[in-house]
PDB file of C-alpha atoms in Angstrom:
ATOM      1  CA  GLY A 210     103.722 106.118  85.545  1.00 35.00           C
ATOM      2  CA  GLU A 211     103.126 105.396  89.626  1.00 39.00           C
ATOM      3  CA  SER A 212     101.108 102.551  89.447  1.00 46.00           C
ATOM      4  CA  VAL A 213     100.035  99.309  92.127  1.00 56.00           C
ATOM      5  CA  GLY A 214      98.059  97.009  91.074  1.00 52.00           C
ATOM      6  CA  LEU A 215      96.800  93.577  91.856  1.00 45.00           C
ATOM      7  CA  HIS A 216      96.201  89.932  89.494  1.00 47.00           C
ATOM      8  CA  LEU A 217      93.327  89.246  90.906  1.00 48.00           C
ATOM      9  CA  PRO A 218      90.720  91.398  92.750  1.00 84.00           C
ATOM     10  CA  THR A 219      88.395  88.389  94.632  1.00 90.00           C
ATOM     11  CA  LEU A 220      89.796  85.713  96.097  1.00 93.00           C
ATOM     12  CA  SER A 221      87.943  82.336  98.032  1.00 95.00           C
ATOM     13  CA  VAL A 222      90.464  79.723 100.002  1.00 96.00           C
ATOM     14  CA  GLN A 223      88.343  77.136 102.925  1.00 97.00           C
ATOM     15  CA  GLU A 224      89.797  77.947 106.435  1.00 97.00           C
ATOM     16  CA  GLY A 225      93.025  76.284 107.579  1.00 97.00           C
ATOM     17  CA  ASP A 226      94.349  76.925 104.284  1.00 97.00           C
ATOM     18  CA  ASN A 227      97.211  78.689 102.549  1.00 97.00           C
ATOM     19  CA  SER A 228      96.524  81.799 100.839  1.00 97.00           C
ATOM     20  CA  ILE A 229      98.889  84.115  98.479  1.00 96.00           C
ATOM     21  CA  ILE A 230      97.385  87.204  97.478  1.00 95.00           C
ATOM     22  CA  ASN A 231     100.323  89.022  94.138  1.00 93.00           C
ATOM     23  CA  CYS A 232     100.594  92.633  94.219  1.00 93.00           C
ATOM     24  CA  ALA A 233     102.493  94.211  90.847  1.00 91.00           C
ATOM     25  CA  TYR A 234     104.330  97.518  91.231  1.00 88.00           C
ATOM     26  CA  SER A 235     105.516  99.679  88.434  1.00 81.00           C
ATOM     27  CA  ASN A 236     107.852 102.261  90.302  1.00 83.00           C
ATOM     28  CA  SER A 237     111.397 101.040  90.463  1.00 79.00           C
ATOM     29  CA  ALA A 238     112.420 103.739  93.398  1.00 81.00           C
ATOM     30  CA  SER A 239     109.710 102.864  95.785  1.00 86.00           C
ATOM     31  CA  ASP A 240     111.757 101.978  98.687  1.00 85.00           C
ATOM     32  CA  TYR A 241     109.264 100.376 101.004  1.00 89.00           C
ATOM     33  CA  PHE A 242     105.707  98.243 100.734  1.00 93.00           C
ATOM     34  CA  ILE A 243     103.407  97.653 103.193  1.00 93.00           C
ATOM     35  CA  TRP A 244     100.107  95.531 103.230  1.00 95.00           C
ATOM     36  CA  TYR A 245      96.857  97.069 105.005  1.00 94.00           C
ATOM     37  CA  LYS A 246      93.862  94.643 105.513  1.00 96.00           C
ATOM     38  CA  GLN A 247      90.977  96.406 105.671  1.00 93.00           C
ATOM     39  CA  GLU A 248      87.595  95.091 107.681  1.00 93.00           C
ATOM     40  CA  SER A 249      84.342  96.458 106.321  1.00 89.00           C
ATOM     41  CA  GLY A 250      83.323  99.814 107.256  1.00 87.00           C
ATOM     42  CA  LYS A 251      86.811  99.960 108.869  1.00 91.00           C
ATOM     43  CA  GLY A 252      89.890 101.953 107.865  1.00 92.00           C
ATOM     44  CA  PRO A 253      93.413  99.796 107.212  1.00 93.00           C
ATOM     45  CA  GLN A 254      94.957  98.445 109.310  1.00 93.00           C
ATOM     46  CA  PHE A 255      98.893  97.461 108.688  1.00 90.00           C
ATOM     47  CA  ILE A 256      99.882  93.933 108.477  1.00 93.00           C
ATOM     48  CA  ILE A 257     103.307  94.467 107.630  1.00 94.00           C
ATOM     49  CA  ASP A 258     106.026  96.030 105.522  1.00 92.00           C
ATOM     50  CA  ILE A 259     108.824  95.486 103.765  1.00 94.00           C
ATOM     51  CA  ARG A 260     111.478  97.419 102.946  1.00 92.00           C
ATOM     52  CA  SER A 261     113.433  97.178  99.767  1.00 92.00           C
ATOM     53  CA  ASN A 262     116.804  96.025 100.592  1.00 93.00           C
ATOM     54  CA  MET A 263     115.148  92.280 101.140  1.00 95.00           C
ATOM     55  CA  ASP A 264     113.748  89.780  99.931  1.00 96.00           C
ATOM     56  CA  LYS A 265     111.365  87.911 102.426  1.00 97.00           C
ATOM     57  CA  ARG A 266     109.930  88.974 105.904  1.00 97.00           C
ATOM     58  CA  GLN A 267     107.808  86.873 107.759  1.00 97.00           C
ATOM     59  CA  GLY A 268     105.519  87.956 110.498  1.00 94.00           C
ATOM     60  CA  GLN A 269     102.419  86.535 112.928  1.00 92.00           C
ATOM     61  CA  ARG A 270     101.138  83.946 109.922  1.00 96.00           C
ATOM     62  CA  VAL A 271     101.856  85.989 107.403  1.00 97.00           C
ATOM     63  CA  THR A 272     105.004  86.781 105.241  1.00 98.00           C
ATOM     64  CA  VAL A 273     106.033  88.980 102.451  1.00 97.00           C
ATOM     65  CA  LEU A 274     108.051  88.067  99.701  1.00 97.00           C
ATOM     66  CA  LEU A 275     109.426  90.996  97.737  1.00 96.00           C
ATOM     67  CA  ASN A 276     110.767  90.621  93.742  1.00 94.00           C
ATOM     68  CA  LYS A 277     112.260  93.353  92.684  1.00 91.00           C
ATOM     69  CA  THR A 278     112.981  91.696  89.049  1.00 91.00           C
ATOM     70  CA  VAL A 279     109.426  91.917  88.566  1.00 92.00           C
ATOM     71  CA  LYS A 280     108.610  94.353  90.540  1.00 92.00           C
ATOM     72  CA  HIS A 281     106.014  91.477  92.104  1.00 93.00           C
ATOM     73  CA  LEU A 282     105.250  91.862  96.194  1.00 95.00           C
ATOM     74  CA  SER A 283     102.799  88.882  97.701  1.00 97.00           C
ATOM     75  CA  LEU A 284     101.138  88.740 101.425  1.00 97.00           C
ATOM     76  CA  GLN A 285     101.145  85.200 102.404  1.00 98.00           C
ATOM     77  CA  ILE A 286      98.333  83.932 105.002  1.00 98.00           C
ATOM     78  CA  ALA A 287      99.094  80.941 107.037  1.00 97.00           C
ATOM     79  CA  ALA A 288      96.410  78.349 108.199  1.00 97.00           C
ATOM     80  CA  THR A 289      93.007  81.275 107.315  1.00 97.00           C
ATOM     81  CA  GLN A 290      90.684  81.824 109.748  1.00 96.00           C
ATOM     82  CA  PRO A 291      87.604  83.889 109.073  1.00 95.00           C
ATOM     83  CA  GLY A 292      88.807  86.998 110.998  1.00 96.00           C
ATOM     84  CA  ASP A 293      90.998  86.876 108.161  1.00 97.00           C
ATOM     85  CA  SER A 294      87.998  87.785 105.584  1.00 96.00           C
ATOM     86  CA  ALA A 295      88.820  91.107 104.369  1.00 96.00           C
ATOM     87  CA  VAL A 296      90.149  93.284 101.572  1.00 94.00           C
ATOM     88  CA  TYR A 297      93.941  93.136 101.246  1.00 96.00           C
ATOM     89  CA  PHE A 298      95.888  96.081  99.884  1.00 93.00           C
ATOM     90  CA  CYS A 299      99.314  96.911  98.948  1.00 94.00           C
ATOM     91  CA  ALA A 300     101.249  99.612  98.798  1.00 92.00           C
ATOM     92  CA  GLU A 301     103.596 101.517  98.116  1.00 91.00           C
ATOM     93  CA  ASN A 302     105.797 104.655  99.434  1.00 87.00           C
ATOM     94  CA  ILE A 303     107.180 107.352  96.476  1.00 83.00           C
ATOM     95  CA  ARG A 304     109.449 110.013  96.783  1.00 77.00           C
ATOM     96  CA  ILE A 305     108.810 112.593  94.913  1.00 72.00           C
ATOM     97  CA  GLN A 306     110.668 115.953  95.317  1.00 71.00           C
ATOM     98  CA  GLY A 307     111.203 115.493  98.833  1.00 66.00           C
ATOM     99  CA  ALA A 308     108.012 114.814  99.813  1.00 72.00           C
ATOM    100  CA  GLN A 309     106.348 111.040 100.560  1.00 76.00           C
ATOM    101  CA  LYS A 310     103.120 109.540  99.573  1.00 82.00           C
ATOM    102  CA  LEU A 311     101.791 106.240  99.922  1.00 88.00           C
ATOM    103  CA  VAL A 312     100.180 104.871  96.416  1.00 89.00           C
ATOM    104  CA  PHE A 313      97.606 102.101  96.933  1.00 90.00           C
ATOM    105  CA  GLY A 314      96.827  98.896  94.573  1.00 87.00           C
ATOM    106  CA  GLN A 315      92.643  98.348  93.909  1.00 82.00           C
ATOM    107  CA  GLY A 316      92.350  95.827  96.982  1.00 89.00           C
ATOM    108  CA  THR A 317      92.052  91.955  96.947  1.00 93.00           C
ATOM    109  CA  ARG A 318      88.763  90.482  98.548  1.00 93.00           C
ATOM    110  CA  LEU A 319      89.953  87.726 100.601  1.00 96.00           C
ATOM    111  CA  THR A 320      87.210  85.048 101.474  1.00 95.00           C
ATOM    112  CA  ILE A 321      87.311  82.305 103.870  1.00 96.00           C
ATOM    113  CA  ASN A 322      85.255  79.596 103.445  1.00 94.00           C
ATOM    114  CA  PRO A 323      84.159  77.576 106.944  1.00 89.00           C
TER     115      PRO A 323
ATOM    116  CA  ASN B 268      96.278 105.738 123.768  1.00 52.00           C
ATOM    117  CA  ALA B 269      93.800 107.033 121.407  1.00 72.00           C
ATOM    118  CA  GLY B 270      93.987 106.643 118.346  1.00 91.00           C
ATOM    119  CA  VAL B 271      93.216 108.513 115.144  1.00 95.00           C
ATOM    120  CA  MET B 272      89.702 109.905 115.958  1.00 96.00           C
ATOM    121  CA  GLN B 273      87.565 111.297 112.466  1.00 97.00           C
ATOM    122  CA  ASN B 274      84.406 112.883 112.682  1.00 97.00           C
ATOM    123  CA  PRO B 275      81.346 112.423 111.778  1.00 98.00           C
ATOM    124  CA  ARG B 276      81.593 108.759 110.325  1.00 97.00           C
ATOM    125  CA  HIS B 277      78.819 109.396 107.978  1.00 97.00           C
ATOM    126  CA  LEU B 278      77.798 113.002 106.398  1.00 98.00           C
ATOM    127  CA  VAL B 279      75.019 113.034 104.108  1.00 98.00           C
ATOM    128  CA  ARG B 280      74.752 116.457 102.355  1.00 98.00           C
ATOM    129  CA  ARG B 281      72.862 117.695  98.987  1.00 98.00           C
ATOM    130  CA  ARG B 282      74.351 118.978  96.168  1.00 98.00           C
ATOM    131  CA  GLY B 283      75.639 122.281  96.173  1.00 98.00           C
ATOM    132  CA  GLN B 284      76.608 122.550 100.006  1.00 98.00           C
ATOM    133  CA  GLU B 285      79.947 122.090 101.593  1.00 98.00           C
ATOM    134  CA  ALA B 286      81.041 119.587 104.229  1.00 98.00           C
ATOM    135  CA  ARG B 287      83.850 119.536 106.427  1.00 98.00           C
ATOM    136  CA  LEU B 288      85.791 116.117 107.304  1.00 98.00           C
ATOM    137  CA  ARG B 289      87.833 116.493 110.942  1.00 98.00           C
ATOM    138  CA  CYS B 290      90.996 114.374 111.945  1.00 98.00           C
ATOM    139  CA  SER B 291      92.132 114.249 114.990  1.00 97.00           C
ATOM    140  CA  PRO B 292      96.053 112.254 114.495  1.00 95.00           C
ATOM    141  CA  MET B 293      97.440 110.142 117.549  1.00 93.00           C
ATOM    142  CA  LYS B 294      98.668 112.032 120.605  1.00 90.00           C
ATOM    143  CA  GLY B 295     102.535 113.244 119.592  1.00 87.00           C
ATOM    144  CA  HIS B 296     101.873 112.721 116.083  1.00 90.00           C
ATOM    145  CA  SER B 297     101.573 116.458 114.144  1.00 89.00           C
ATOM    146  CA  HIS B 298     102.092 114.759 110.133  1.00 91.00           C
ATOM    147  CA  VAL B 299      98.279 114.141 108.554  1.00 94.00           C
ATOM    148  CA  TYR B 300      97.320 112.435 105.222  1.00 94.00           C
ATOM    149  CA  TRP B 301      94.054 112.493 103.202  1.00 97.00           C
ATOM    150  CA  TYR B 302      93.263 109.983 101.126  1.00 96.00           C
ATOM    151  CA  ARG B 303      89.750 108.936  99.335  1.00 97.00           C
ATOM    152  CA  GLN B 304      88.742 105.587  99.034  1.00 93.00           C
ATOM    153  CA  LEU B 305      85.619 104.860  96.056  1.00 87.00           C
ATOM    154  CA  PRO B 306      83.631 101.608  96.587  1.00 80.00           C
ATOM    155  CA  GLU B 307      85.667  98.874  95.001  1.00 77.00           C
ATOM    156  CA  GLU B 308      88.892 101.112  94.979  1.00 82.00           C
ATOM    157  CA  GLY B 309      92.482 101.441  96.737  1.00 85.00           C
ATOM    158  CA  LEU B 310      92.859 104.732  99.236  1.00 92.00           C
ATOM    159  CA  LYS B 311      93.858 107.366  96.661  1.00 93.00           C
ATOM    160  CA  PHE B 312      96.165 109.460  98.049  1.00 93.00           C
ATOM    161  CA  MET B 313      94.672 113.065  98.258  1.00 96.00           C
ATOM    162  CA  VAL B 314      97.056 115.871 100.442  1.00 95.00           C
ATOM    163  CA  TYR B 315      99.686 115.663 103.402  1.00 92.00           C
ATOM    164  CA  LEU B 316      99.966 118.681 106.065  1.00 93.00           C
ATOM    165  CA  GLN B 317     102.064 119.272 109.321  1.00 91.00           C
ATOM    166  CA  LYS B 318     101.029 122.178 111.514  1.00 90.00           C
ATOM    167  CA  GLU B 319     100.363 124.807 110.141  1.00 91.00           C
ATOM    168  CA  ASN B 320     101.595 123.867 107.028  1.00 93.00           C
ATOM    169  CA  ILE B 321     100.485 122.074 103.260  1.00 93.00           C
ATOM    170  CA  ILE B 322     103.646 120.011 102.582  1.00 89.00           C
ATOM    171  CA  ASP B 323     101.771 118.028  99.405  1.00 90.00           C
ATOM    172  CA  GLU B 324      99.058 118.771  98.036  1.00 92.00           C
ATOM    173  CA  SER B 325      99.140 116.925  94.521  1.00 91.00           C
ATOM    174  CA  GLY B 326      95.871 114.268  95.113  1.00 93.00           C
ATOM    175  CA  MET B 327      93.864 117.742  95.837  1.00 95.00           C
ATOM    176  CA  PRO B 328      91.132 119.173  92.897  1.00 94.00           C
ATOM    177  CA  LYS B 329      92.350 121.436  91.531  1.00 91.00           C
ATOM    178  CA  GLU B 330      88.058 123.546  92.702  1.00 95.00           C
ATOM    179  CA  ARG B 331      86.336 123.144  96.036  1.00 97.00           C
ATOM    180  CA  PHE B 332      88.620 121.202  98.658  1.00 98.00           C
ATOM    181  CA  SER B 333      90.960 122.552 100.877  1.00 97.00           C
ATOM    182  CA  ALA B 334      92.233 121.249 103.792  1.00 98.00           C
ATOM    183  CA  GLU B 335      93.931 122.666 106.848  1.00 97.00           C
ATOM    184  CA  PHE B 336      96.157 121.182 110.090  1.00 96.00           C
ATOM    185  CA  PRO B 337      95.811 124.584 112.499  1.00 94.00           C
ATOM    186  CA  LYS B 338      98.475 125.014 115.455  1.00 91.00           C
ATOM    187  CA  GLU B 339      95.395 123.505 118.135  1.00 92.00           C
ATOM    188  CA  GLY B 340      92.812 121.594 116.536  1.00 93.00           C
ATOM    189  CA  PRO B 341      92.058 119.011 114.302  1.00 96.00           C
ATOM    190  CA  SER B 342      92.482 119.065 110.963  1.00 98.00           C
ATOM    191  CA  ILE B 343      90.371 119.908 107.903  1.00 98.00           C
ATOM    192  CA  LEU B 344      88.835 118.608 105.280  1.00 98.00           C
ATOM    193  CA  ARG B 345      86.635 121.371 103.615  1.00 98.00           C
ATOM    194  CA  ILE B 346      84.244 120.363 100.108  1.00 98.00           C
ATOM    195  CA  GLN B 347      82.843 123.181  98.471  1.00 98.00           C
ATOM    196  CA  GLN B 348      79.677 122.611  96.747  1.00 98.00           C
ATOM    197  CA  VAL B 349      79.693 119.100  96.565  1.00 98.00           C
ATOM    198  CA  VAL B 350      78.585 116.869  93.858  1.00 97.00           C
ATOM    199  CA  ARG B 351      77.454 113.586  93.747  1.00 95.00           C
ATOM    200  CA  GLY B 352      80.905 112.229  92.107  1.00 94.00           C
ATOM    201  CA  ASP B 353      82.010 113.598  95.836  1.00 96.00           C
ATOM    202  CA  SER B 354      80.178 110.818  97.144  1.00 96.00           C
ATOM    203  CA  ALA B 355      82.943 108.122  98.952  1.00 96.00           C
ATOM    204  CA  ALA B 356      84.998 107.127 102.134  1.00 97.00           C
ATOM    205  CA  TYR B 357      87.768 109.908 103.734  1.00 98.00           C
ATOM    206  CA  PHE B 358      90.682 108.323 105.381  1.00 97.00           C
ATOM    207  CA  CYS B 359      92.918 110.038 107.597  1.00 97.00           C
ATOM    208  CA  ALA B 360      95.967 108.879 108.887  1.00 95.00           C
ATOM    209  CA  SER B 361      98.738 110.658 111.274  1.00 93.00           C
ATOM    210  CA  SER B 362     102.403 109.431 112.055  1.00 88.00           C
ATOM    211  CA  ARG B 363     105.214 111.153 114.535  1.00 84.00           C
ATOM    212  CA  ARG B 364     107.154 112.404 111.701  1.00 74.00           C
ATOM    213  CA  GLU B 365     107.537 112.034 107.978  1.00 64.00           C
ATOM    214  CA  SER B 366     107.729 108.478 107.529  1.00 63.00           C
ATOM    215  CA  ALA B 367     105.022 106.372 105.727  1.00 60.00           C
ATOM    216  CA  TYR B 368     105.968 103.507 107.978  1.00 67.00           C
ATOM    217  CA  GLU B 369     104.229 104.474 110.707  1.00 73.00           C
ATOM    218  CA  GLN B 370     101.161 105.882 108.895  1.00 87.00           C
ATOM    219  CA  TYR B 371      97.856 105.088 111.073  1.00 90.00           C
ATOM    220  CA  PHE B 372      94.870 105.770 109.974  1.00 94.00           C
ATOM    221  CA  GLY B 373      91.333 106.031 110.976  1.00 96.00           C
ATOM    222  CA  PRO B 374      88.025 104.914 110.461  1.00 96.00           C
ATOM    223  CA  GLY B 375      86.872 106.820 108.168  1.00 97.00           C
ATOM    224  CA  THR B 376      84.058 109.581 107.124  1.00 98.00           C
ATOM    225  CA  ARG B 377      81.999 108.372 104.208  1.00 97.00           C
ATOM    226  CA  LEU B 378      80.243 110.985 102.640  1.00 98.00           C
ATOM    227  CA  THR B 379      77.068 111.040 100.840  1.00 97.00           C
ATOM    228  CA  VAL B 380      75.437 113.463  98.144  1.00 97.00           C
ATOM    229  CA  THR B 381      72.502 112.844  97.307  1.00 96.00           C
TER     230      THR B 381
END
């Protein structure tokens, strides 16, 4: 069935270190993947996206890697800051019978230690 | 340009009452998506609407839940005869066109059923 899951539910890193959040997906037909950041009490905030015909995309301090062979997605955050503490979700865009929808993973809680 | 607005932000209902959640999309957006999030979980798609049309309601429970997006006014998610299991955060997202690429999320409504 359709599912997007994460390897680790929690991750703690020291401020200034790099962090990597992983995500596995199961729908081979997904054409688009997105990482969201959700802070406590707020809605998801777009971080970065990648289309299925790419394997890497870089933003400001963030990089998303896509490995379609093993259906794996990762988010790398460089030089983490306290403001990076949040829950991070991967999501895949799937098309079913002409309609599109986002399927979210469970989420990884990232904690930045001072 | 105001973002996606949702109200109320917090809603408390007793079992058996009705809950009405409102979502005003971003200006110029005519596509609305509703998601539900249980504690410590990812967002689950519920319904996708365009003005006056329900496009995809595959994630909506068959009973007690309904959604609308009238020609004028906000989108409404209605839950009749609420039960404790309905307690969750409900998020609305909007986009200019049918695209996962451009979904912007609101702050959510946290429903508590007592």
